[in-house]
XYZ file of C-alpha atoms in Angstrom:
597
model
C -6.589 -39.456 59.087
C -3.682 -36.839 59.542
C -4.516 -33.316 58.719
C -1.772 -33.070 55.981
C -3.631 -35.817 54.348
C -6.868 -34.037 53.894
C -7.619 -32.433 50.348
C -8.124 -28.615 51.156
C -9.357 -28.121 47.405
C -11.317 -31.166 46.181
C -12.729 -29.332 43.176
C -9.582 -27.471 42.283
C -11.216 -24.006 42.732
C -8.333 -22.719 44.696
C -5.759 -23.816 41.927
C -7.810 -22.129 39.418
C -7.889 -18.925 41.138
C -4.256 -18.891 41.616
C -3.620 -19.690 37.945
C -5.976 -16.950 37.000
C -4.336 -14.465 39.332
C -0.784 -15.485 37.904
C -1.998 -14.912 34.430
C -3.761 -11.551 35.204
C -0.523 -10.359 36.899
C 1.563 -11.416 33.885
C -0.865 -9.601 31.533
C -0.828 -6.504 33.658
C 2.964 -6.458 33.844
C 3.176 -6.762 29.921
C 0.734 -4.138 29.410
C 2.651 -1.749 31.847
C 5.955 -2.615 29.939
C 4.241 -1.741 26.727
C 2.765 1.514 28.120
C 6.024 2.642 29.607
C 7.777 2.022 26.352
C 5.215 3.995 24.350
C 5.409 6.807 26.869
C 9.178 6.824 26.682
C 9.044 6.855 23.038
C 6.823 9.873 22.638
C 8.329 11.792 25.538
C 10.510 14.683 24.001
C 14.217 14.064 24.736
C 16.315 16.859 26.077
C 19.010 16.380 23.604
C 16.750 16.701 20.682
C 13.978 19.032 21.694
C 15.787 22.176 20.410
C 16.459 20.811 17.093
C 12.923 19.517 16.727
C 11.517 22.836 17.892
C 13.426 24.770 15.069
C 12.851 22.046 12.583
C 9.060 22.257 12.956
C 8.893 25.940 12.052
C 9.855 25.700 8.417
C 7.245 22.880 7.839
C 4.641 25.134 9.549
C 5.289 28.102 7.407
C 5.341 25.802 4.318
C 1.939 24.408 5.438
C 0.283 27.800 5.110
C 0.273 27.905 1.245
C 0.296 24.011 0.896
C -2.784 23.684 3.117
C -4.800 26.451 1.598
C -3.771 25.112 -1.919
C -5.152 21.627 -0.963
C -8.475 23.107 0.009
C -8.740 24.897 -3.307
C -7.733 21.705 -5.088
C -10.590 19.892 -3.045
C -12.998 22.734 -3.744
C -13.662 23.981 -0.344
C -12.736 26.796 2.059
C -9.036 27.120 2.750
C -9.697 26.798 6.441
C -10.034 23.099 6.048
C -6.390 22.757 4.719
C -4.979 25.058 7.464
C -6.893 23.119 10.254
C -5.749 19.602 8.745
C -2.190 21.141 8.847
C -2.636 21.638 12.511
C -4.354 18.468 13.649
C -2.619 15.881 11.136
C 0.986 16.251 12.229
C 0.213 16.394 15.817
C -1.954 13.122 15.829
C 0.194 11.258 13.324
C 3.559 12.465 14.931
C 2.474 11.117 18.283
C 1.675 7.586 16.899
C 3.532 6.745 13.756
C 6.504 4.343 13.676
C 8.129 6.309 11.059
C 9.240 9.087 13.327
C 10.329 11.570 10.495
C 6.962 11.231 8.654
C 4.748 14.291 8.596
C 1.010 13.465 8.204
C -0.583 16.532 6.497
C -2.461 17.584 3.464
C -1.338 16.056 0.153
C -2.383 17.029 -3.517
C -3.502 13.397 -4.161
C -5.838 13.106 -1.302
C -7.148 16.706 -1.714
C -7.856 15.743 -5.404
C -9.513 12.525 -4.425
C -11.742 14.477 -1.708
C -12.591 16.996 -4.322
C -13.949 14.436 -6.781
C -15.827 12.573 -4.068
C -17.644 15.795 -2.951
C -18.054 17.297 -6.521
C -21.826 16.151 -6.455
C -22.578 17.673 -3.288
C -24.394 21.143 -3.026
C -21.742 23.958 -2.265
C -23.659 24.823 0.960
C -23.129 21.103 2.109
C -19.701 20.613 0.795
C -17.965 21.794 4.070
C -19.887 19.633 6.494
C -19.472 16.674 3.912
C -15.694 17.129 3.947
C -15.509 16.726 7.689
C -17.667 13.448 7.415
C -15.502 12.091 4.602
C -12.218 12.812 6.396
C -13.514 11.016 9.654
C -14.824 8.013 7.434
C -11.565 7.737 5.465
C -9.751 7.714 8.955
C -12.077 4.856 10.183
C -11.296 2.834 7.003
C -7.590 3.300 7.599
C -7.950 2.132 11.276
C -9.885 -0.862 10.068
C -7.167 -1.688 7.592
C -4.613 -1.587 10.363
C -6.884 -3.664 12.711
C -7.155 -6.507 10.054
C -3.644 -6.233 9.018
C -4.151 -5.205 5.310
C -0.797 -3.586 5.153
C 0.525 -6.867 3.762
C -1.398 -6.219 0.591
C 0.223 -2.940 -0.150
C 3.082 -4.838 -1.966
C 0.496 -5.942 -4.599
C 0.264 -2.519 -5.987
C 2.833 -2.540 -8.698
C 5.087 0.437 -9.113
C 4.012 0.994 -12.736
C 0.393 1.316 -11.690
C 1.438 3.673 -8.795
C 3.605 5.930 -11.069
C 0.644 6.111 -13.577
C -1.590 7.070 -10.735
C 0.612 9.819 -9.374
C 1.413 11.103 -12.888
C -2.172 11.450 -13.656
C -2.766 13.273 -10.393
C -0.168 15.628 -11.170
C -1.157 16.437 -14.621
C -4.684 16.781 -13.215
C -3.453 19.286 -10.657
C -1.785 21.381 -13.375
C -4.839 21.390 -15.825
C -7.270 21.919 -12.956
C -5.648 25.228 -11.782
C -5.129 26.790 -15.237
C -8.729 28.345 -15.254
C -8.091 29.758 -11.696
C -4.722 31.339 -12.809
C -6.568 32.793 -15.820
C -9.583 34.098 -13.824
C -11.942 32.050 -16.018
C -14.853 30.136 -14.613
C -14.209 27.174 -16.928
C -16.716 24.386 -17.101
C -16.225 20.580 -17.684
C -16.689 17.212 -15.730
C -13.042 16.813 -15.280
C -9.670 18.818 -15.193
C -8.794 18.127 -18.825
C -12.190 19.145 -20.060
C -12.044 22.489 -18.006
C -8.579 23.238 -19.549
C -9.943 22.767 -22.992
C -12.974 24.960 -22.229
C -10.516 27.523 -21.171
C -8.520 27.502 -24.338
C -11.890 28.341 -26.209
C -12.422 31.270 -23.817
C -9.035 32.780 -23.452
C -10.588 36.213 -24.386
C -12.352 36.314 -20.911
C -9.237 35.979 -18.937
C -8.634 38.722 -16.244
C -5.280 40.623 -16.930
C -4.649 41.417 -13.195
C -5.369 37.743 -12.201
C -3.044 36.369 -14.847
C -0.478 38.940 -13.882
C -0.552 37.946 -10.197
C -0.412 34.142 -10.947
C 2.306 34.369 -13.533
C 4.350 36.616 -11.051
C 4.023 33.901 -8.320
C 5.158 31.221 -10.658
C 8.075 33.306 -11.856
C 9.061 33.753 -8.104
C 8.920 29.936 -7.589
C 11.029 29.234 -10.588
C 13.718 31.960 -9.591
C 13.981 30.900 -6.058
C 13.962 27.079 -6.844
C 17.789 26.840 -7.242
C 18.692 29.006 -4.305
C 18.764 28.700 -0.424
C 15.280 30.334 -0.231
C 13.743 27.340 -2.093
C 12.307 26.112 1.067
C 10.496 29.350 1.738
C 9.733 29.916 -1.970
C 5.952 28.964 -1.727
C 5.596 31.646 0.978
C 7.354 34.277 -0.942
C 5.163 33.456 -3.979
C 2.129 34.205 -1.765
C 3.391 37.150 0.090
C 4.954 39.297 -2.673
C 2.033 39.211 -5.375
C -0.572 39.688 -2.591
C 1.220 42.775 -1.202
C 1.435 44.078 -4.874
C -2.524 43.509 -5.332
C -3.195 45.105 -2.017
C -1.011 48.274 -2.838
C -2.177 48.619 -6.304
C -5.869 47.889 -5.473
C -6.081 45.244 -8.406
C -9.333 43.448 -8.812
C -8.224 40.015 -7.745
C -9.996 37.355 -5.813
C -8.529 36.719 -2.256
C -8.782 33.808 0.175
C -11.393 35.464 2.289
C -13.621 36.016 -0.812
C -14.494 32.333 -0.498
C -15.133 32.316 3.143
C -13.938 34.061 6.303
C -11.081 32.561 8.158
C -11.896 32.454 11.891
C -9.130 33.568 14.242
C -7.851 31.070 16.629
C -8.014 27.274 16.910
C -11.192 25.400 15.637
C -13.557 23.860 18.038
C -13.976 20.246 17.748
C -17.358 19.100 16.014
C -19.329 16.148 15.401
C -19.895 15.372 11.702
C -23.295 15.502 10.043
C -24.181 11.786 9.535
C -27.185 12.629 7.385
C -24.652 13.389 4.556
C -23.244 9.830 4.616
C -24.154 7.775 1.460
C -22.583 4.777 -0.508
C -20.604 7.157 -2.701
C -19.027 8.869 0.253
C -18.185 5.243 1.671
C -16.535 4.161 -1.614
C -14.760 7.546 -1.922
C -13.440 7.167 1.608
C -12.296 3.829 0.740
C -10.373 5.231 -2.347
C -8.915 8.064 -0.399
C -7.746 5.616 2.310
C -6.172 3.190 -0.234
C -4.234 6.279 -1.890
C -3.143 7.711 1.396
C -1.823 4.382 2.913
C -0.076 3.520 -0.289
C 1.655 7.023 -0.349
C 2.412 6.601 3.399
C 4.229 3.196 2.863
C 6.357 5.037 0.111
C 7.120 7.713 2.614
C 8.365 5.055 5.277
C 10.651 3.441 2.776
C 12.046 6.853 1.528
C 12.847 8.372 4.984
C 13.936 5.548 7.510
C 14.225 6.140 11.162
C 17.486 7.843 12.401
C 18.306 5.182 14.820
C 17.998 2.525 12.363
C 14.931 0.894 13.814
C 12.432 -0.612 11.184
C 9.251 1.101 10.496
C 5.885 -0.806 11.050
C 3.505 -0.394 8.116
C 0.612 -1.398 10.323
C 1.490 1.149 12.863
C 1.721 4.008 10.181
C -1.739 2.752 9.081
C -2.967 3.380 12.527
C -1.126 7.035 12.831
C -2.596 8.109 9.423
C -6.138 6.731 10.529
C -5.863 8.706 13.891
C -4.602 11.794 12.074
C -7.658 11.787 9.763
C -10.096 11.429 12.457
C -8.494 14.136 14.469
C -8.463 16.317 11.295
C -12.154 15.702 10.670
C -13.224 16.509 14.262
C -11.142 19.607 14.121
C -12.657 20.829 10.747
C -9.897 19.500 8.403
C -9.659 17.546 5.326
C -8.028 14.218 4.665
C -4.321 13.891 5.400
C -1.511 11.445 4.792
C 2.038 10.892 4.883
C 3.550 13.759 2.674
C 6.838 13.063 0.778
C 7.474 16.905 0.442
C 6.788 17.762 4.085
C 8.491 14.688 5.435
C 11.769 15.517 3.456
C 11.638 19.085 4.655
C 11.267 17.875 8.139
C 14.439 15.838 7.804
C 16.329 18.618 5.975
C 15.363 21.091 8.649
C 17.209 18.834 11.053
C 14.458 17.234 13.069
C 15.985 14.338 15.068
C 12.865 12.577 16.435
C 9.008 12.461 16.003
C 8.746 15.881 17.622
C 9.958 17.504 14.538
C 6.585 16.659 12.983
C 4.606 17.458 16.089
C 6.230 20.770 16.308
C 5.129 21.420 12.742
C 1.408 21.082 13.980
C 2.159 23.242 17.236
C 3.734 25.983 15.209
C 0.724 25.813 12.724
C -1.614 26.377 15.725
C 0.343 29.418 16.655
C -0.071 30.711 13.076
C -3.758 30.201 13.258
C -4.267 32.055 16.446
C -1.873 35.152 15.533
C -2.093 35.411 11.724
C -5.383 34.191 10.545
C -6.416 37.689 9.442
C -3.430 38.030 7.302
C -3.916 34.619 5.596
C -7.481 35.781 4.334
C -5.705 38.486 2.257
C -3.891 36.068 0.112
C -4.638 36.311 -3.362
C -6.185 33.064 -4.991
C -4.129 33.074 -8.142
C -1.017 32.661 -6.079
C -2.365 29.407 -4.568
C -3.019 28.214 -8.082
C 0.541 29.026 -9.034
C 1.851 27.080 -6.099
C -0.254 23.999 -7.074
C 0.767 24.221 -10.747
C 4.379 24.315 -9.710
C 4.073 21.502 -7.211
C 2.135 19.561 -9.901
C 4.728 20.037 -12.519
C 7.681 19.238 -10.252
C 5.870 15.892 -9.287
C 5.910 14.602 -12.857
C 8.893 12.377 -13.285
C 9.556 11.902 -17.068
C 12.717 9.702 -16.605
C 10.855 7.161 -14.543
C 7.949 7.210 -16.914
C 10.186 6.379 -19.751
C 12.054 3.864 -17.688
C 8.992 1.872 -16.790
C 7.635 2.223 -20.393
C 10.803 0.476 -21.569
C 10.824 -2.298 -19.093
C 8.124 -4.275 -21.200
C 4.700 -4.051 -22.710
C 2.700 -5.097 -19.662
C 4.200 -2.306 -17.211
C 3.726 0.189 -19.890
C 0.081 -0.826 -20.547
C -0.670 -0.799 -16.769
C 0.807 2.536 -16.189
C -0.804 4.164 -19.297
C -4.247 2.724 -18.296
C -4.069 4.071 -14.908
C -2.850 7.290 -16.120
C -5.700 7.704 -18.631
C -8.099 6.731 -15.849
C -7.130 9.357 -13.560
C -7.493 11.818 -16.290
C -10.978 10.841 -17.320
C -12.676 9.328 -14.298
C -13.396 10.299 -10.737
C -10.261 9.642 -8.538
C -12.382 6.837 -6.613
C -12.863 4.964 -9.704
C -9.361 5.465 -10.937
C -8.106 3.947 -7.760
C -10.189 0.869 -8.289
C -8.931 0.665 -11.784
C -5.369 1.028 -10.516
C -5.825 -1.741 -7.880
C -7.511 -4.018 -10.530
C -4.562 -3.350 -12.834
C -2.163 -4.321 -10.179
C -3.766 -7.589 -9.445
C -4.043 -8.448 -13.031
C -0.383 -7.554 -13.628
C 0.533 -9.830 -10.639
C -1.294 -12.575 -11.901
C -0.016 -12.159 -15.402
C 3.455 -11.807 -13.972
C 3.084 -15.111 -12.007
C 2.043 -17.055 -15.096
C 5.148 -15.765 -17.118
C 7.608 -16.021 -14.449
C 6.953 -19.946 -13.997
C 9.687 -21.968 -15.315
C 9.805 -25.772 -15.558
C 13.122 -27.731 -15.787
C 14.256 -31.290 -15.815
C 16.650 -32.464 -13.225
C 19.036 -35.205 -14.242
C 22.506 -36.463 -13.665
C 25.334 -35.829 -16.033
C 28.272 -38.036 -16.869
C 30.147 -37.021 -13.732
C 27.234 -37.855 -11.511
C 26.370 -34.152 -10.992
C 22.763 -32.913 -11.055
C 21.983 -30.458 -13.776
C 19.029 -28.746 -15.331
C 17.880 -29.522 -18.854
C 14.809 -28.694 -20.866
C 11.560 -30.608 -20.347
C 10.648 -33.108 -23.158
C 7.561 -32.210 -25.065
C 6.453 -35.890 -24.760
C 7.289 -38.737 -22.562
C 8.829 -41.901 -24.071
C 8.157 -45.336 -22.862
C 10.207 -46.319 -19.796
C 11.392 -42.747 -19.318
C 11.760 -41.301 -15.778
C 11.373 -37.439 -15.852
C 12.256 -35.394 -12.512
C 10.899 -31.916 -12.670
C 11.536 -28.765 -10.681
C 9.084 -25.731 -10.994
C 10.161 -22.133 -10.439
C 7.657 -19.482 -9.662
C 4.150 -19.344 -8.305
C 1.916 -22.276 -8.609
C -1.290 -20.315 -7.971
C -4.030 -19.386 -10.346
C -2.394 -18.679 -13.824
C 0.853 -20.035 -12.479
C -0.843 -23.472 -12.188
C -2.379 -23.265 -15.605
C 0.987 -22.369 -16.994
C 2.274 -25.549 -15.299
C -0.378 -27.465 -17.022
C 0.900 -26.256 -20.420
C 4.715 -27.056 -19.711
C 4.233 -30.556 -18.411
C 5.295 -33.269 -20.823
C 2.434 -35.066 -22.524
C 1.763 -38.762 -21.913
C 3.571 -41.324 -23.903
C 2.163 -42.384 -27.202
C 1.430 -45.901 -28.371
C -0.431 -48.885 -26.835
C -0.361 -49.222 -23.195
C 1.974 -51.854 -21.623
C 0.411 -55.315 -21.198
C -0.586 -56.596 -17.744
C 2.457 -57.678 -15.750
C 4.906 -55.807 -17.997
C 7.052 -53.385 -16.088
C 5.905 -49.908 -16.997
C 8.676 -47.360 -15.470
C 7.237 -44.433 -17.281
C 6.993 -41.661 -14.604
C 7.027 -38.086 -13.853
C 8.317 -36.846 -10.421
C 7.499 -33.233 -9.530
C 9.440 -31.731 -6.710
C 7.560 -29.355 -4.521
C 9.881 -28.839 -1.546
C 9.555 -25.564 0.377
C 5.806 -24.814 -0.962
C 3.725 -24.693 2.178
C 0.379 -23.840 0.354
C -0.803 -25.203 -2.973
C -4.228 -24.039 -4.265
C -7.191 -25.610 -5.859
C -6.249 -24.912 -9.244
C -2.971 -26.696 -8.694
C -4.683 -29.796 -7.292
C -7.117 -29.801 -10.269
C -4.040 -29.644 -12.629
C -2.102 -32.370 -11.022
C -5.221 -34.533 -10.613
C -6.195 -34.149 -14.428
C -2.362 -34.807 -15.355
C -2.337 -37.806 -13.221
C -5.394 -39.451 -14.844
C -3.948 -38.578 -18.333
C -0.741 -40.433 -17.332
C -2.511 -43.251 -15.936
C -4.431 -43.792 -19.146
C -1.140 -44.153 -20.712
C 0.513 -46.551 -18.383
C 2.406 -43.873 -16.626
C 2.416 -42.480 -13.186
C 2.763 -39.060 -11.283
C 4.570 -38.430 -8.069
C 4.803 -35.358 -5.974
C 7.804 -35.320 -3.803
C 9.000 -32.975 -0.987
C 5.300 -32.148 -0.227
C 5.235 -30.365 3.091
C 4.054 -33.158 5.902
C 1.607 -30.547 7.369
C 0.058 -30.121 4.021
C -0.101 -33.891 3.528
C -1.888 -34.154 6.911
C -4.318 -31.403 5.914
C -5.019 -33.040 2.549
C -5.758 -36.266 4.380
C -8.095 -34.675 6.862
C -10.195 -32.768 4.344
C -10.211 -35.690 1.858
C -8.045 -34.193 -0.949
C -5.959 -37.379 -0.819
C -9.004 -39.517 -1.882
C -9.736 -37.137 -4.655
C -6.030 -37.288 -5.762
C -6.018 -41.230 -5.694
C -3.953 -41.327 -8.857
C -1.139 -38.955 -7.497
C 1.409 -40.698 -5.315
C 2.825 -38.404 -2.816
C 6.464 -38.583 -0.923
C 6.387 -36.120 2.005
C 9.371 -33.974 2.620
C 12.115 -35.102 5.292
C 14.872 -33.252 6.810
C 17.374 -34.819 4.283
C 17.396 -32.875 1.089
C 16.513 -35.103 -1.868
C 15.403 -37.990 0.200
C 11.694 -37.817 -0.871
C 12.672 -37.410 -4.643
C 14.902 -40.410 -4.242
C 12.135 -42.388 -2.614
C 9.687 -41.468 -5.591
C 12.401 -42.546 -8.096
C 12.867 -45.848 -6.404
C 9.071 -46.469 -6.164
C 8.531 -45.545 -9.794
C 11.160 -48.408 -10.720
C 9.061 -51.083 -8.921
C 6.966 -53.619 -10.912
C 3.233 -52.584 -10.760
C 2.386 -55.562 -8.519
C 4.877 -54.499 -5.849
C 3.801 -50.823 -5.799
C 1.744 -49.689 -2.852
C -1.653 -48.491 -3.862
């Protein structure tokens, strides 16, 4: 036997090793390409770095009052908001697909966090905030891992508007006691505002004057070029006045000393973890992710590239984990800060990153000055921001679109005012799902397809009851899931009345339901058509489903569905439009003895 005839690898191990080595090389090459692309994307470009450097400064300056005000809203030391305003933009900016998006403190997430921590002892609230922020970040990362971004579209605009309006009103009502200098009591913001009305005689005149002065500055500067810096001016001018006059007004440092420099990363206290915190973290994550999706739609990428909701989920999750480890509070895509970033001239993701870097510089150099800020000025900034966030025109517009959107919006709004934010988010999500199901059932339309005198196919009303010998071809527009399938059941024509045809007599009474383009049909639909086919069969009529996806037919055959639908005659879809419907029509005209069973 010649040497070349010998088999050098009788069991194929050499071939397998070569195949594995080739696959490994391809995987490594693909990973290297992805890594190079990611590094290239986050590397600052020379033509943009100066614009981004300058654009980040206004955002950092605005983050000082916004961050501290968010902490006040959450009921914790203002340092948490400042630290979040440094860690969030950096971590979020490095990983988001929406390059203009600034991930920082938001009023909604702060209010939600404060609601979750309301039951904790004041001494434990700071440590609980760090743990809550990290858990919320973990929930966001899991949402990205399991591709839950696709479900964001099920949260209706009316529910989201009701939620955001409720949050805005809560912000205003919740800060009224602080601006009056009264320690009002109540389980929620509206109750505290009512308690304040009964105790107005306890108001502190210096505190009221400081807060109203800050509000006046915000209103006066709003239409001017200084509008961007108006929150900072509203903090500085009244605070300087308080320091000069020596008025008895509470300052930021009275609620806790602000350390100088950057925070040291720290692990959370896991002993504070409980089910309420987990459910609260889920609510915060849902709120932050929904708002982040709105930011990505409102501020597209400058180069026209599409944003990835899943990647933005990941970015906000990483930003929250970073915020928690550096002593911050929950963060999310901020509409206001993102708009400011774009307006200031940012050209890439480094505009957001520089916002965080500049904030770190402020923490290192100016933390002592920040502690002197008068607390009523922060309340004024929150009241102004909350009032500005209320959009009455959009509320009226949604209310006029119909009863269902108006009810969903109002129910969510009331829930936010009267319940903890975690529960209100749950009610909002449930309301969105119910609204979706209700809309699906209302949107379903059933029409009859027939030829006119000129041979053209036209749509006409569906008969209420079939007549003997009648062939009806139907087309359904809308969802056939859940409520939609039940609506279909109500719209289908009733079986023919009168005695059944005698044996051997041709019975051409039939219904053909076109289903072309539907790749999935649920159990409710199958139950509806199965029952309808039995009703028709009892009256000597037949039901045909035409245009059914061939893969769906194969799946039904494998799992036994076709046996359960023995009275339903199915014509699979073909590449030729109308061919399966024509086949169903021809089959319905055949005498009973010639019809295939």
